[in-house]
Amino acid sequence: MPRVKRSLHARKKRRKALGEAKGYWGLKSKTYTKAKEQLDHSLKYAYRDRKNRKRTMRSLWIIRINAAARQHDLSYNQFIAGCKKAEIELDRKVLADLAVSDPAAFGAIAEQAKSALQA
């Protein structure tokens, strides 16, 4: 089997890694080995935090819905239960957006939820 000379491909691979590590501090942006290690960690963090962002956004929506529901004498728990009973199928993202941008529409939904709880 013939010998393979890796000069071009190895250089290309190193240049790509160093390009991605641009902006890192110290040796992590200058030397291939440190840059590669940091890139591995960075990619792991990015993957993990894409999942965490969904979690934090949902918690933000819940906080906003709770604040708006309490203005209509409902807790978050009661509001969601009332929406389920009234068969209002809006997700938390839309409800939170309504609570912030259109309080009148949210108030109407809250009244429907309240009446469904009492019935």
PDB file of C-alpha atoms in Angstrom:
ATOM      1  CA  MET A   1       0.000   0.000   0.000  1.00  0.00           C
ATOM      2  CA  PRO A   2       1.409   3.427  -0.901  1.00  0.00           C
ATOM      3  CA  ARG A   3       2.385   5.919   1.755  1.00  0.00           C
ATOM      4  CA  VAL A   4      -0.070   8.748   2.397  1.00  0.00           C
ATOM      5  CA  LYS A   5       1.346  12.213   2.976  1.00  0.00           C
ATOM      6  CA  ARG A   6      -1.071  14.212   5.133  1.00  0.00           C
ATOM      7  CA  SER A   7       0.493  17.645   4.861  1.00  0.00           C
ATOM      8  CA  LEU A   8      -2.351  19.393   3.047  1.00  0.00           C
ATOM      9  CA  HIS A   9      -5.248  17.709   4.880  1.00  0.00           C
ATOM     10  CA  ALA A  10      -3.630  18.012   8.294  1.00  0.00           C
ATOM     11  CA  ARG A  11      -2.984  21.712   7.735  1.00  0.00           C
ATOM     12  CA  LYS A  12      -6.553  22.212   6.517  1.00  0.00           C
ATOM     13  CA  LYS A  13      -7.945  20.447   9.593  1.00  0.00           C
ATOM     14  CA  ARG A  14      -5.792  22.522  11.957  1.00  0.00           C
ATOM     15  CA  ARG A  15      -6.622  25.765  10.175  1.00  0.00           C
ATOM     16  CA  LYS A  16     -10.353  24.977  10.431  1.00  0.00           C
ATOM     17  CA  ALA A  17     -10.079  24.296  14.187  1.00  0.00           C
ATOM     18  CA  LEU A  18      -8.042  27.446  14.798  1.00  0.00           C
ATOM     19  CA  GLY A  19     -10.520  29.465  12.737  1.00  0.00           C
ATOM     20  CA  GLU A  20     -13.401  28.222  14.887  1.00  0.00           C
ATOM     21  CA  ALA A  21     -11.408  29.020  18.040  1.00  0.00           C
ATOM     22  CA  LYS A  22     -10.832  32.626  17.003  1.00  0.00           C
ATOM     23  CA  GLY A  23     -11.704  34.925  19.865  1.00  0.00           C
ATOM     24  CA  TYR A  24     -10.818  32.446  22.599  1.00  0.00           C
ATOM     25  CA  TRP A  25      -8.347  33.670  25.204  1.00  0.00           C
ATOM     26  CA  GLY A  26      -4.638  32.869  25.212  1.00  0.00           C
ATOM     27  CA  LEU A  27      -3.321  29.553  23.942  1.00  0.00           C
ATOM     28  CA  LYS A  28      -6.871  28.354  23.305  1.00  0.00           C
ATOM     29  CA  SER A  29      -6.876  30.470  20.166  1.00  0.00           C
ATOM     30  CA  LYS A  30      -3.212  30.044  19.214  1.00  0.00           C
ATOM     31  CA  THR A  31      -2.238  26.376  19.560  1.00  0.00           C
ATOM     32  CA  TYR A  32      -4.047  23.538  17.840  1.00  0.00           C
ATOM     33  CA  THR A  33      -4.160  21.139  20.809  1.00  0.00           C
ATOM     34  CA  LYS A  34      -5.591  23.663  23.276  1.00  0.00           C
ATOM     35  CA  ALA A  35      -7.972  25.033  20.657  1.00  0.00           C
ATOM     36  CA  LYS A  36      -9.248  21.549  19.856  1.00  0.00           C
ATOM     37  CA  GLU A  37      -9.857  20.770  23.547  1.00  0.00           C
ATOM     38  CA  GLN A  38     -11.699  24.059  24.046  1.00  0.00           C
ATOM     39  CA  LEU A  39     -13.774  23.516  20.908  1.00  0.00           C
ATOM     40  CA  ASP A  40     -14.870  20.103  22.194  1.00  0.00           C
ATOM     41  CA  HIS A  41     -15.997  21.702  25.460  1.00  0.00           C
ATOM     42  CA  SER A  42     -17.643  24.628  23.670  1.00  0.00           C
ATOM     43  CA  LEU A  43     -19.644  22.357  21.399  1.00  0.00           C
ATOM     44  CA  LYS A  44     -20.791  20.329  24.413  1.00  0.00           C
ATOM     45  CA  TYR A  45     -21.900  23.502  26.193  1.00  0.00           C
ATOM     46  CA  ALA A  46     -23.702  24.729  23.077  1.00  0.00           C
ATOM     47  CA  TYR A  47     -25.619  21.445  22.756  1.00  0.00           C
ATOM     48  CA  ARG A  48     -26.521  21.406  26.446  1.00  0.00           C
ATOM     49  CA  ASP A  49     -27.573  25.047  26.502  1.00  0.00           C
ATOM     50  CA  ARG A  50     -29.792  24.728  23.444  1.00  0.00           C
ATOM     51  CA  LYS A  51     -31.840  22.346  25.600  1.00  0.00           C
ATOM     52  CA  ASN A  52     -31.620  24.644  28.636  1.00  0.00           C
ATOM     53  CA  ARG A  53     -32.833  27.647  26.639  1.00  0.00           C
ATOM     54  CA  LYS A  54     -36.123  25.847  25.994  1.00  0.00           C
ATOM     55  CA  ARG A  55     -36.425  25.182  29.726  1.00  0.00           C
ATOM     56  CA  THR A  56     -35.759  28.777  30.729  1.00  0.00           C
ATOM     57  CA  MET A  57     -38.110  30.180  28.089  1.00  0.00           C
ATOM     58  CA  ARG A  58     -40.930  27.956  29.333  1.00  0.00           C
ATOM     59  CA  SER A  59     -40.323  29.121  32.902  1.00  0.00           C
ATOM     60  CA  LEU A  60     -40.387  32.760  31.718  1.00  0.00           C
ATOM     61  CA  TRP A  61     -43.718  32.163  29.976  1.00  0.00           C
ATOM     62  CA  ILE A  62     -45.129  30.611  33.151  1.00  0.00           C
ATOM     63  CA  ILE A  63     -43.997  33.609  35.219  1.00  0.00           C
ATOM     64  CA  ARG A  64     -45.675  36.022  32.786  1.00  0.00           C
ATOM     65  CA  ILE A  65     -48.909  34.027  32.659  1.00  0.00           C
ATOM     66  CA  ASN A  66     -48.977  33.797  36.456  1.00  0.00           C
ATOM     67  CA  ALA A  67     -48.507  37.561  36.832  1.00  0.00           C
ATOM     68  CA  ALA A  68     -51.295  38.302  34.354  1.00  0.00           C
ATOM     69  CA  ALA A  69     -53.632  35.665  35.819  1.00  0.00           C
ATOM     70  CA  ARG A  70     -53.222  37.075  39.316  1.00  0.00           C
ATOM     71  CA  GLN A  71     -54.512  40.428  38.051  1.00  0.00           C
ATOM     72  CA  HIS A  72     -57.755  38.552  37.324  1.00  0.00           C
ATOM     73  CA  ASP A  73     -57.874  36.840  40.765  1.00  0.00           C
ATOM     74  CA  LEU A  74     -56.586  33.485  39.514  1.00  0.00           C
ATOM     75  CA  SER A  75     -53.416  31.633  40.307  1.00  0.00           C
ATOM     76  CA  TYR A  76     -51.413  30.122  37.454  1.00  0.00           C
ATOM     77  CA  ASN A  77     -52.593  26.656  38.462  1.00  0.00           C
ATOM     78  CA  GLN A  78     -56.254  27.664  38.470  1.00  0.00           C
ATOM     79  CA  PHE A  79     -55.873  29.551  35.194  1.00  0.00           C
ATOM     80  CA  ILE A  80     -54.371  26.546  33.361  1.00  0.00           C
ATOM     81  CA  ALA A  81     -56.970  24.183  34.859  1.00  0.00           C
ATOM     82  CA  GLY A  82     -59.749  26.571  33.806  1.00  0.00           C
ATOM     83  CA  CYS A  83     -58.345  26.805  30.276  1.00  0.00           C
ATOM     84  CA  LYS A  84     -58.332  23.017  30.028  1.00  0.00           C
ATOM     85  CA  LYS A  85     -61.939  22.815  31.258  1.00  0.00           C
ATOM     86  CA  ALA A  86     -63.024  25.586  28.880  1.00  0.00           C
ATOM     87  CA  GLU A  87     -61.188  23.729  26.070  1.00  0.00           C
ATOM     88  CA  ILE A  88     -58.956  26.700  25.247  1.00  0.00           C
ATOM     89  CA  GLU A  89     -56.046  25.097  23.427  1.00  0.00           C
ATOM     90  CA  LEU A  90     -53.458  27.872  23.475  1.00  0.00           C
ATOM     91  CA  ASP A  91     -49.929  26.986  24.461  1.00  0.00           C
ATOM     92  CA  ARG A  92     -47.949  28.824  27.116  1.00  0.00           C
ATOM     93  CA  LYS A  93     -45.899  30.774  24.570  1.00  0.00           C
ATOM     94  CA  VAL A  94     -49.020  32.287  22.987  1.00  0.00           C
ATOM     95  CA  LEU A  95     -50.662  32.918  26.368  1.00  0.00           C
ATOM     96  CA  ALA A  96     -47.549  34.719  27.636  1.00  0.00           C
ATOM     97  CA  ASP A  97     -47.413  36.826  24.469  1.00  0.00           C
ATOM     98  CA  LEU A  98     -51.082  37.738  24.886  1.00  0.00           C
ATOM     99  CA  ALA A  99     -50.507  38.620  28.534  1.00  0.00           C
ATOM    100  CA  VAL A 100     -47.786  41.088  27.556  1.00  0.00           C
ATOM    101  CA  SER A 101     -49.024  42.502  24.251  1.00  0.00           C
ATOM    102  CA  ASP A 102     -52.831  42.317  24.530  1.00  0.00           C
ATOM    103  CA  PRO A 103     -54.040  42.342  28.157  1.00  0.00           C
ATOM    104  CA  ALA A 104     -57.687  42.768  27.098  1.00  0.00           C
ATOM    105  CA  ALA A 105     -57.659  39.511  25.115  1.00  0.00           C
ATOM    106  CA  PHE A 106     -55.898  37.764  27.998  1.00  0.00           C
ATOM    107  CA  GLY A 107     -58.579  39.120  30.342  1.00  0.00           C
ATOM    108  CA  ALA A 108     -61.291  37.582  28.163  1.00  0.00           C
ATOM    109  CA  ILE A 109     -59.520  34.226  28.272  1.00  0.00           C
ATOM    110  CA  ALA A 110     -59.115  34.546  32.048  1.00  0.00           C
ATOM    111  CA  GLU A 111     -62.849  35.193  32.430  1.00  0.00           C
ATOM    112  CA  GLN A 112     -63.661  32.110  30.352  1.00  0.00           C
ATOM    113  CA  ALA A 113     -61.267  30.058  32.461  1.00  0.00           C
ATOM    114  CA  LYS A 114     -62.792  31.416  35.683  1.00  0.00           C
ATOM    115  CA  SER A 115     -66.359  30.631  34.570  1.00  0.00           C
ATOM    116  CA  ALA A 116     -65.324  27.123  33.478  1.00  0.00           C
ATOM    117  CA  LEU A 117     -63.844  26.498  36.942  1.00  0.00           C
ATOM    118  CA  GLN A 118     -67.065  27.564  38.674  1.00  0.00           C
ATOM    119  CA  ALA A 119     -69.305  25.493  36.407  1.00  0.00           C
TER     120      ALA A 119
END
